[in-house]
Short mmCIF file of C-alpha atoms in Angstrom, two decimals:
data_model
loop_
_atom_site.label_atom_id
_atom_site.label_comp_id
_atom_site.label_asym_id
_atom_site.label_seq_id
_atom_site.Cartn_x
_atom_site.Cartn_y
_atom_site.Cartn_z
CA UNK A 1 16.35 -9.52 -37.20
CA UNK A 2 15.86 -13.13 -35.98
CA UNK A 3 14.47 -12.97 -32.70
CA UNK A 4 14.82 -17.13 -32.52
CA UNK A 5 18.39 -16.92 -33.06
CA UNK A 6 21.11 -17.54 -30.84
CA UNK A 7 23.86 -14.87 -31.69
CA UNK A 8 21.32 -12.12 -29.83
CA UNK A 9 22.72 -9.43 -27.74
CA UNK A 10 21.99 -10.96 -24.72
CA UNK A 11 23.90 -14.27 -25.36
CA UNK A 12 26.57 -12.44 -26.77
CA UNK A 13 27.11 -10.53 -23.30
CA UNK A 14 26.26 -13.72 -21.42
CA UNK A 15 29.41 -15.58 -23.05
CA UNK A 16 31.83 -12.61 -23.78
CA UNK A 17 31.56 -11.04 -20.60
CA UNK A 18 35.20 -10.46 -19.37
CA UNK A 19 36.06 -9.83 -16.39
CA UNK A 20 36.16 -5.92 -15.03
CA UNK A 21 37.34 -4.23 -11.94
CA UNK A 22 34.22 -2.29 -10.81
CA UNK A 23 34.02 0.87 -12.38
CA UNK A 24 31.97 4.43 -11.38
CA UNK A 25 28.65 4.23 -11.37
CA UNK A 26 26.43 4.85 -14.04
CA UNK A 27 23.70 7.38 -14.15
CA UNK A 28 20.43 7.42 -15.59
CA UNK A 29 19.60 9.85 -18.47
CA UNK A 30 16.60 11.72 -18.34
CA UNK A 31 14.45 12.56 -20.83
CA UNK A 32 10.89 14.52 -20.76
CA UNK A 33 8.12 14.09 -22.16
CA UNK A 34 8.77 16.94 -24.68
CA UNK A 35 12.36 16.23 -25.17
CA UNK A 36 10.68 12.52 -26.18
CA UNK A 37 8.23 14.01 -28.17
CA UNK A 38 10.97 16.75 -30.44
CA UNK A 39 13.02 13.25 -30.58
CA UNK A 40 10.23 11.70 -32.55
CA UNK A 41 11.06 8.58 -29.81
CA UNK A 42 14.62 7.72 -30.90
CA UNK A 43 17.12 6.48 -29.15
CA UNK A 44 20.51 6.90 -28.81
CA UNK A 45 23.44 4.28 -27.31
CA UNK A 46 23.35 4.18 -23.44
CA UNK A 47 26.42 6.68 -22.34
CA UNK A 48 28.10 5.76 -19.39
CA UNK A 49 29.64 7.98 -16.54
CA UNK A 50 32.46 9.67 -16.96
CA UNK A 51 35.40 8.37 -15.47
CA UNK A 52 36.01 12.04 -14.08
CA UNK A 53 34.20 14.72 -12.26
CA UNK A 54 34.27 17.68 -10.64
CA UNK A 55 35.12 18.79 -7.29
CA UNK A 56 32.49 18.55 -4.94
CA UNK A 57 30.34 15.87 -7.41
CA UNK A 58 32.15 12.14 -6.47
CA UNK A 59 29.45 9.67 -5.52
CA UNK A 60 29.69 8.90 -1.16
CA UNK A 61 29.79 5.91 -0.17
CA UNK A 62 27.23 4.83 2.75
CA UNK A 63 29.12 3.29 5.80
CA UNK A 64 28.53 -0.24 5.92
CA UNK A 65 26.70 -0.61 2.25
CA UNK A 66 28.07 -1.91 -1.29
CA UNK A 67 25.06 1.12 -2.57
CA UNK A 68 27.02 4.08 -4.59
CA UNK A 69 25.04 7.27 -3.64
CA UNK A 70 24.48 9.52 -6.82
CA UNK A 71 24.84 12.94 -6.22
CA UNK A 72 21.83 15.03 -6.36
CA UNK A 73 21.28 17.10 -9.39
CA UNK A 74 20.25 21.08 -9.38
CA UNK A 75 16.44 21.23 -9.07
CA UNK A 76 14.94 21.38 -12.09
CA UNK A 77 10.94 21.69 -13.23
CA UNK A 78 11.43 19.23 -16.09
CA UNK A 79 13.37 16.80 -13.88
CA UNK A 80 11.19 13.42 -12.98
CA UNK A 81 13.18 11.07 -12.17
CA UNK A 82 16.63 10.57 -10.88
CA UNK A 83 19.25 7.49 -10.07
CA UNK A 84 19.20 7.08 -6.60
CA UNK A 85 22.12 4.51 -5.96
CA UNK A 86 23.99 2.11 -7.67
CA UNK A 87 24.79 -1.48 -5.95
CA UNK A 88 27.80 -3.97 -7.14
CA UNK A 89 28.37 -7.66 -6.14
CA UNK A 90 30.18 -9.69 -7.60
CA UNK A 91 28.17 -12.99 -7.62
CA UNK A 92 27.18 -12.84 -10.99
CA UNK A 93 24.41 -11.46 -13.41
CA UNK A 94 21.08 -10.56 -10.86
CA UNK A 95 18.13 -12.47 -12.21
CA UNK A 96 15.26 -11.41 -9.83
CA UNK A 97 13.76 -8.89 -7.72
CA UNK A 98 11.17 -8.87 -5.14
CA UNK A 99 10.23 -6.13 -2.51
CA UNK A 100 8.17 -6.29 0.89
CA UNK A 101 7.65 -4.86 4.36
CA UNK A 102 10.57 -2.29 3.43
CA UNK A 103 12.98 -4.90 1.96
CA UNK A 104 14.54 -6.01 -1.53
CA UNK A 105 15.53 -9.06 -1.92
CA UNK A 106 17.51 -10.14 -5.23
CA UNK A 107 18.90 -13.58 -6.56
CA UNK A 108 22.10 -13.96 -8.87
CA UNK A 109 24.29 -16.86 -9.84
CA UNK A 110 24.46 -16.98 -6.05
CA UNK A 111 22.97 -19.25 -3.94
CA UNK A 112 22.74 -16.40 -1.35
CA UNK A 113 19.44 -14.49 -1.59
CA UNK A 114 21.16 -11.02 -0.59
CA UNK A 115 18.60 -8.37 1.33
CA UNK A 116 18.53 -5.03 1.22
CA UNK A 117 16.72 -2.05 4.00
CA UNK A 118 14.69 0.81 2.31
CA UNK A 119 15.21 3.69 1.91
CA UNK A 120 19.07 3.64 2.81
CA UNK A 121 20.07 0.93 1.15
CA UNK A 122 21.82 -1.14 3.99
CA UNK A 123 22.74 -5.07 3.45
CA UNK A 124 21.16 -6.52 6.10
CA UNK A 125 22.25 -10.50 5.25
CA UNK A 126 21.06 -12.99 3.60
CA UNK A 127 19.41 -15.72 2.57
CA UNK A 128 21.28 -19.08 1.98
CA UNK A 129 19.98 -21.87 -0.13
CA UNK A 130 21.80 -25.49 -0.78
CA UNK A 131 21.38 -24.89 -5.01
CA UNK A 132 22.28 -21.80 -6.43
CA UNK A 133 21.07 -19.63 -9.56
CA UNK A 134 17.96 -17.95 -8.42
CA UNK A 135 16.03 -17.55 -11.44
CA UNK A 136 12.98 -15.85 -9.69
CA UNK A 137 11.74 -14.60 -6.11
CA UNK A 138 8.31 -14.12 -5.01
CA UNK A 139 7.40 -11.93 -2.31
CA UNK A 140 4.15 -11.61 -0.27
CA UNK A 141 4.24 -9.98 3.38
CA UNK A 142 6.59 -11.70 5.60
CA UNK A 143 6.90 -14.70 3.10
CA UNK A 144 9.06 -15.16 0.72
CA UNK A 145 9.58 -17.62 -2.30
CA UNK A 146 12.63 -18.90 -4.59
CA UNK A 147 13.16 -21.31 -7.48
CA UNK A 148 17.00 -22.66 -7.80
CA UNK A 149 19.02 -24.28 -10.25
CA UNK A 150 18.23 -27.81 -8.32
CA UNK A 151 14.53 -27.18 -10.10
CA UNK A 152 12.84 -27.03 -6.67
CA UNK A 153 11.27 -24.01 -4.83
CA UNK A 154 11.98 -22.65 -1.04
CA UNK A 155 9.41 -21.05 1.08
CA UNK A 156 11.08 -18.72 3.74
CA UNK A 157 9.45 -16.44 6.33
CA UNK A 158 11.33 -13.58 7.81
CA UNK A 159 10.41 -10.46 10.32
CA UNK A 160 11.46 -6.93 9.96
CA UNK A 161 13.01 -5.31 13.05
CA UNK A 162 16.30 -3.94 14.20
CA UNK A 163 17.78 -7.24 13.01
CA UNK A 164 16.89 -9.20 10.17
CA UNK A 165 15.68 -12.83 10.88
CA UNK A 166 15.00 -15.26 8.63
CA UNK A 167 13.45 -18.97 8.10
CA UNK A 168 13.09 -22.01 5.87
CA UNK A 169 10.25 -23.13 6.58
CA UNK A 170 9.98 -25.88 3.38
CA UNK A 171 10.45 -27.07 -0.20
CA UNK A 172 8.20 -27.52 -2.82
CA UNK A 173 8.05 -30.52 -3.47
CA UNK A 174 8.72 -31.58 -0.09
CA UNK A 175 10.34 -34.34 0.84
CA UNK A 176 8.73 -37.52 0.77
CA UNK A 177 10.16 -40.51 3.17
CA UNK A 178 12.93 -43.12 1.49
CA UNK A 179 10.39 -46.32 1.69
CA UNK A 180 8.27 -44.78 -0.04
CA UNK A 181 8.16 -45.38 -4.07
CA UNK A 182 8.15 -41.92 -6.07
CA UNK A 183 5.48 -41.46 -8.72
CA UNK A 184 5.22 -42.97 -12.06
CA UNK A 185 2.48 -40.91 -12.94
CA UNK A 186 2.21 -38.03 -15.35
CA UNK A 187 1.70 -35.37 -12.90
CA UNK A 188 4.73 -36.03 -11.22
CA UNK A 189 5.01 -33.14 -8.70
CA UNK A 190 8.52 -31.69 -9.43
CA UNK A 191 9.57 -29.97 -12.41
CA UNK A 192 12.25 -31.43 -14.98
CA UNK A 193 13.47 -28.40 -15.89
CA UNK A 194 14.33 -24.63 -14.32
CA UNK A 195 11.64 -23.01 -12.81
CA UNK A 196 11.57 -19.50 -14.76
CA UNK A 197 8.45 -17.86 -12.96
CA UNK A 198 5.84 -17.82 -10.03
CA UNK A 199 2.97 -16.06 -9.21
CA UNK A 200 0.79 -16.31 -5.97
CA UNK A 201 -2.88 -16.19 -5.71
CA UNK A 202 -3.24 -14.64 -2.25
CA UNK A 203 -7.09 -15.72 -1.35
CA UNK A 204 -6.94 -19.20 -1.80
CA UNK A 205 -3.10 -19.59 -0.60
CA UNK A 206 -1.81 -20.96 -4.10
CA UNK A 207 1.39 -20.73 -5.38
CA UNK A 208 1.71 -21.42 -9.20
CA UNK A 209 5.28 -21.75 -10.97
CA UNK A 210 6.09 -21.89 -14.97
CA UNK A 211 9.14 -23.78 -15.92
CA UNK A 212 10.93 -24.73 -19.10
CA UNK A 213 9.45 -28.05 -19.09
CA UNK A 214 6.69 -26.16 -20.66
CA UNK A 215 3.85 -27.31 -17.71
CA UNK A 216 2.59 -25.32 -15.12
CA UNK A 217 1.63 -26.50 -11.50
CA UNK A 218 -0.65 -25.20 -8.58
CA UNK A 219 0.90 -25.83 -5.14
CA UNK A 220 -1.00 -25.26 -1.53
CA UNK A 221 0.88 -23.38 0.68
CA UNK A 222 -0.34 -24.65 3.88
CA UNK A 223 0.40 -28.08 3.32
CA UNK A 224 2.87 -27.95 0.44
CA UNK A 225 1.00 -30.26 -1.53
CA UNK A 226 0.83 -30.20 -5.74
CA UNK A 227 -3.01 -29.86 -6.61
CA UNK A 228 -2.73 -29.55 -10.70
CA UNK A 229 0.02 -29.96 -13.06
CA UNK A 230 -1.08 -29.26 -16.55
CA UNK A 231 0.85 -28.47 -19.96
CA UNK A 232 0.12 -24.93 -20.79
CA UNK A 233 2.60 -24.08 -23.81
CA UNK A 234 4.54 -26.23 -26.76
CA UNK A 235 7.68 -24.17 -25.46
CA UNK A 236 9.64 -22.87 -22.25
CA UNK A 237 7.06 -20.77 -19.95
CA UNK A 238 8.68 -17.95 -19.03
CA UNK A 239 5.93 -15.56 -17.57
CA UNK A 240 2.92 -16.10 -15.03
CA UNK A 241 0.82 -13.98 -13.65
CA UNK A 242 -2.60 -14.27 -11.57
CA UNK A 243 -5.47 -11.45 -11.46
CA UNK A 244 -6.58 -11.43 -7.76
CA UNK A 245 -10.15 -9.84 -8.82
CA UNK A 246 -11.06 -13.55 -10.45
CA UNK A 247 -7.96 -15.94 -9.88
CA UNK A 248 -7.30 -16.19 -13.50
CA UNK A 249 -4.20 -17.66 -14.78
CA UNK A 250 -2.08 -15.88 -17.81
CA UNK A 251 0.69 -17.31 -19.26
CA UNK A 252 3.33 -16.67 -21.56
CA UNK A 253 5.89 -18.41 -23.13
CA UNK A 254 8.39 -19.05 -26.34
CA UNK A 255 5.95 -20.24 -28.27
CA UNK A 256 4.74 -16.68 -28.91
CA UNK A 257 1.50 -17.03 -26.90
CA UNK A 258 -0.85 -15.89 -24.05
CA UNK A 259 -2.79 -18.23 -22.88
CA UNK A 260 -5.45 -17.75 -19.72
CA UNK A 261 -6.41 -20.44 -17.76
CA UNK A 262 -9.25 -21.12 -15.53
CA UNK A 263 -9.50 -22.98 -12.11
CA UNK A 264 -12.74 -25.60 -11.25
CA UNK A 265 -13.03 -25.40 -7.99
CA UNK A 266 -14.42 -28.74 -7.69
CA UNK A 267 -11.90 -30.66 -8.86
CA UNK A 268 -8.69 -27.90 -8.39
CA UNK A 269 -8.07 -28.01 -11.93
CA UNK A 270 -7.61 -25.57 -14.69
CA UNK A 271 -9.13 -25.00 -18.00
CA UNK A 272 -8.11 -22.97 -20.73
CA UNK A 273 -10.24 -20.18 -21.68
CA UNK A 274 -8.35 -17.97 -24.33
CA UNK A 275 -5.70 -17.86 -25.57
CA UNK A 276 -4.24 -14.53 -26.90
CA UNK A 277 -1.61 -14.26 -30.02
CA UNK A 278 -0.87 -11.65 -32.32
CA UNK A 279 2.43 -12.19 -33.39
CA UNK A 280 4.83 -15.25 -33.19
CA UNK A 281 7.66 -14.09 -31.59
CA UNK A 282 9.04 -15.13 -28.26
CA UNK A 283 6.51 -13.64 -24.96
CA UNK A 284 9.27 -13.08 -22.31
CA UNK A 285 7.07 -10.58 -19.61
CA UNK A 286 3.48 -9.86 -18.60
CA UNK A 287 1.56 -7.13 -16.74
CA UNK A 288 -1.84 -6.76 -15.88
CA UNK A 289 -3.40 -3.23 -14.65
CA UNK A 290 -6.91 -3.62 -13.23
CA UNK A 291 -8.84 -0.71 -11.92
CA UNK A 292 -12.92 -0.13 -11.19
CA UNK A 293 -13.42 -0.06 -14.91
CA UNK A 294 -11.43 -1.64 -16.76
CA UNK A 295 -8.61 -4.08 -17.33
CA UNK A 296 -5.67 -4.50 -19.39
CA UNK A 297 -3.33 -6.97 -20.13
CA UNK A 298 0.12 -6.32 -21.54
CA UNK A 299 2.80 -9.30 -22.82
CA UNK A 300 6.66 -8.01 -23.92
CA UNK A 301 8.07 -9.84 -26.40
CA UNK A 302 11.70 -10.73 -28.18
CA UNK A 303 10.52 -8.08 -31.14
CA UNK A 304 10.59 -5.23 -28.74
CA UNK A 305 7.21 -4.95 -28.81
CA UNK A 306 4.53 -4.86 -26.17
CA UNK A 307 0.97 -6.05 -26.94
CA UNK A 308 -1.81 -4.85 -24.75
CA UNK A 309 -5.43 -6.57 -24.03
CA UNK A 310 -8.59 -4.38 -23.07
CA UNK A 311 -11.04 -7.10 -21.07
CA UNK A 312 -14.29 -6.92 -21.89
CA UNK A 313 -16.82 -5.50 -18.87
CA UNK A 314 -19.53 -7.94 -18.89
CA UNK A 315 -17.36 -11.39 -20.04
CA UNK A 316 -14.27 -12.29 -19.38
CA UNK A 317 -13.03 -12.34 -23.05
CA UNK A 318 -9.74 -9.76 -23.97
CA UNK A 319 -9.52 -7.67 -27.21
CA UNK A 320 -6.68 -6.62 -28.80
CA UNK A 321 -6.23 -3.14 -28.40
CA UNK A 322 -2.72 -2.19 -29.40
CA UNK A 323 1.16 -2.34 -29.07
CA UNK A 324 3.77 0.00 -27.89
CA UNK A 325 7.11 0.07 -30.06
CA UNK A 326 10.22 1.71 -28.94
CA UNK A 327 12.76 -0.70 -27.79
CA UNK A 328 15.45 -1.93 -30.20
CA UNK A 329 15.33 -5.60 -28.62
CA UNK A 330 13.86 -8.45 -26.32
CA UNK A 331 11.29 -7.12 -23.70
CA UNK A 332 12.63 -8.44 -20.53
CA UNK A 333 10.25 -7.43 -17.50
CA UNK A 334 7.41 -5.57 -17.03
CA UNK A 335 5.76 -3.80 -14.04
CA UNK A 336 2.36 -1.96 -13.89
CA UNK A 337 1.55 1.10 -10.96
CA UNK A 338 -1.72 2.48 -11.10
CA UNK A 339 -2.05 3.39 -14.90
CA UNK A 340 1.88 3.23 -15.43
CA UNK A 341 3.99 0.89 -17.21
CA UNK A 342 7.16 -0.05 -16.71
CA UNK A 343 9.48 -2.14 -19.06
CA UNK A 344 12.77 -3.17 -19.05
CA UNK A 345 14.98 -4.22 -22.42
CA UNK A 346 17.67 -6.51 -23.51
CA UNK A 347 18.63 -2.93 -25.27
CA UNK A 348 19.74 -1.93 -21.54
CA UNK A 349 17.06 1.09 -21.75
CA UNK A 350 13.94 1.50 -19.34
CA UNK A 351 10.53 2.96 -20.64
CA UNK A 352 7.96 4.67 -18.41
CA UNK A 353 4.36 4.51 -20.05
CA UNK A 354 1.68 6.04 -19.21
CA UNK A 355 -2.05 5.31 -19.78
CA UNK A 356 -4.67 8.21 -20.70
CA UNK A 357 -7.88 7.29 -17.93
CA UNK A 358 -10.88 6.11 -20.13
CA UNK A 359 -8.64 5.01 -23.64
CA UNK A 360 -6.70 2.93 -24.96
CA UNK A 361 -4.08 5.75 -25.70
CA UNK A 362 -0.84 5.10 -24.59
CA UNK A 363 2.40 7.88 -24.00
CA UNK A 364 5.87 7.15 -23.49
CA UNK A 365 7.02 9.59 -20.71
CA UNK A 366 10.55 9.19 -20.59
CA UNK A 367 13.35 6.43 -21.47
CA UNK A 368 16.00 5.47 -18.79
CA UNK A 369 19.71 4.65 -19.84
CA UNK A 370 22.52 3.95 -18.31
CA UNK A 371 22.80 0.09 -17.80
CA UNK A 372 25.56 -1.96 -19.60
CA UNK A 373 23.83 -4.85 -19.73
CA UNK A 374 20.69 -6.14 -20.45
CA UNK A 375 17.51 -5.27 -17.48
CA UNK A 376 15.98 -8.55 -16.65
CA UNK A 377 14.27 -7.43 -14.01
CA UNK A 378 13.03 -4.71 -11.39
CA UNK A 379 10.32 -3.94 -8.81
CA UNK A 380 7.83 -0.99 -8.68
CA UNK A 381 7.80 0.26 -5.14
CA UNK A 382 5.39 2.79 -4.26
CA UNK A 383 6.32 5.48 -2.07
CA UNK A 384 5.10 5.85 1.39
CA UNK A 385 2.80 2.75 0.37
CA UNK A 386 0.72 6.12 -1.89
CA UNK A 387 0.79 4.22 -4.82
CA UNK A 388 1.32 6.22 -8.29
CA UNK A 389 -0.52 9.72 -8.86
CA UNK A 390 -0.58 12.73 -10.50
CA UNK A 391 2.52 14.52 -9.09
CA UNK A 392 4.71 10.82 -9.66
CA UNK A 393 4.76 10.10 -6.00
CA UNK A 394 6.29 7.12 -6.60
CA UNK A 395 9.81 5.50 -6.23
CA UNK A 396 10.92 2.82 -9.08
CA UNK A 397 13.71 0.51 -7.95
CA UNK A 398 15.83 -1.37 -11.07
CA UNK A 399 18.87 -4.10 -10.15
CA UNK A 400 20.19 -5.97 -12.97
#
């Protein structure tokens, strides 16, 4: 298969998607560990809903909410997870998700950022932007941040009460006065190309932001201003992430590496001090799961597989420790609770890993089907703000 290709299964439902009246909702199969396990983790094509049911089993409809309800199965020992609702717009394909103080927030095609209550799913408004396609959203308590198809980002600040209220409160980069001359320089502060990913580094108040112009560049929040703009990759960046232990920098991009970058303080610039590459195809998604102990890295790629990194304890250098293999295409997205992993496929599947405490062993726990497209993206969203333990007391939320 050539991963570099462009007649992949994702461009071939991006350009011969025709148009549908909305159909039921699909459900998510579930599998066990032990039904995994006798399956010898093989996969079979998603199935969709049936077009009829039962008496008694049609999906209600909330007042007031585009959500489908699924109907609640018969209680069952071996049953772990379950599709809670179902949501259709029609604003095209949903490219990002981001979750806080009890909201979702997603951004499509649209240049609305639509928002959404927890647990009940209500549509409590939205966000509107002067450029459309949000490509990602960042979220971090009551602030809130989105790239756009214009190549810039928007900050916005909202509050959570019985109404939703919501503010712009500036641009990145922000706008500089007409008699003034714009840079010549090479660290010109906007990007030339989409903005494909952002990560904030919550101590210090920086925002960074990956784009297809293949640099990557450090913004302060409080003042808006660019502090470092640096070429990280030969190829698109598609994936940033920051550790919040040690404010490292990893990034990931077409080019089929990891690289990790390093801030000096004194001069607010950053300085490449790994860079991690097993295999040459395409790195799409990255996790990182940090605990007391130990810390691991983990990079999806347009193979299907998922590399992971075990850091050292006393240095800050990563060792290879593994893949997991199980999806038939592109790794999308990734999300990491606790010791759980969560990845989403161009194959329209959803794997739940889980890490043994103390080893590199990995197990894949279940496999969630159902989509009909491509999952590009989802949030983890603990439960009750437990986090993931022992008895799964936790809630995963997937839009695509």
């Amino acid at each position: 298969m050539d991963f570099y290709g462009k007649r992949t299964l994702l461009s071939l439902m991006d350009t011969e998607k025709p148009e549908q009246p909305p159909q039921s909702p699909v459900h998510l199969r579930v599998q066990t560990h032990r039904e995994i396990s006798e399956q010898d983790v093989q996969f079979s094509p998603p199935r969709p809903s049936s077009t009829t049911t039962s008496d008694g089993m049609f999906p209600m409809m909330m007042p007031d909410s585009p959500w489908t309800l699924s109907p609640l199965p018969t209680p069952s020992p071996s049953l772990l997870y379950h599709c809670i609702a179902s949501l259709h717009r029609h604003e095209g394909n949903i490219y990002a998700i981001a979750a806080s103080k009890g909201l979702v927030f997603t951004g499509s095609n649209s240049s609305r950022i639509r928002v959404w209550k927890q647990p009940d799913c209500m549509d409590r408004g939205y966000l509107k932007a002067s450029s459309g396609e949000v490509r990602a959203i960042l979220a971090y308590s009551n602030m809130l941040f989105s790239t756009h198809k214009d190549h810039k980002i928007r900050i916005w600040t909202f509050t959570v009460s019985d109404s939703f209220k919501s503010k712009k409160v500036g641009t990145l980069p922000r706008k500089t006065s007409i008699l003034l001359f714009p840079s010549r320089g090479k660290n010109t502060p906007k990007h030339k190309d989409s903005v494909s990913c952002m990560a904030y580094y919550h101590s210090e108040g920086l925002l960074y932001t990956g784009s297809h112009d293949r640099t990557v560049k450090a913004w302060r929040v409080s003042d808006r201003k660019c502090v470092d703009s640096f070429v990280a990759h030969e190829d698109n960046v598609n994936a940033i992430l920051v550790n919040q232990d040690d404010g490292c920098v990893f990034t990931g991009s077409s080019d089929g590496s990891v690289k990790i970058w390093r801030r000096v303080y004194t001069e607010d610039s950053h300085t490449l001090t790994m860079t991690l590459k097993f295999q040459p195809s395409p790195v799409n998604a990255l996790a990182l799961s940090c605990s007391f102990n130990h810390c691991f890295h983990y990079s999806g790629s347009s193979d299907g597989m998922i590399n992971f990194w075990e850091k050292e304890r006393l240095c800050y250098r990563f060792n290879h420790g593994g893949f997991l293999q199980g999806h038939r295409f592109a790794v999308l997205c990734l999300a990491t609770v606790g010791n759980m992993i969560f990845s989403g496929s161009e194959d329209t599947t959803i794997r739940v890993w889980r890490r043994e405490e103390g080893s590199c062993y990995h197990e894949c726990l279940t496999v969630l089907d159902g989509h009909r497209g491509p999952v590009k993206c989802f949030g983890c969203v603990p439960r009750d703000g437990k986090g993931c333990d022992g008895d799964f007391s936790w809630e995963l939320r997937v839009l695509v």
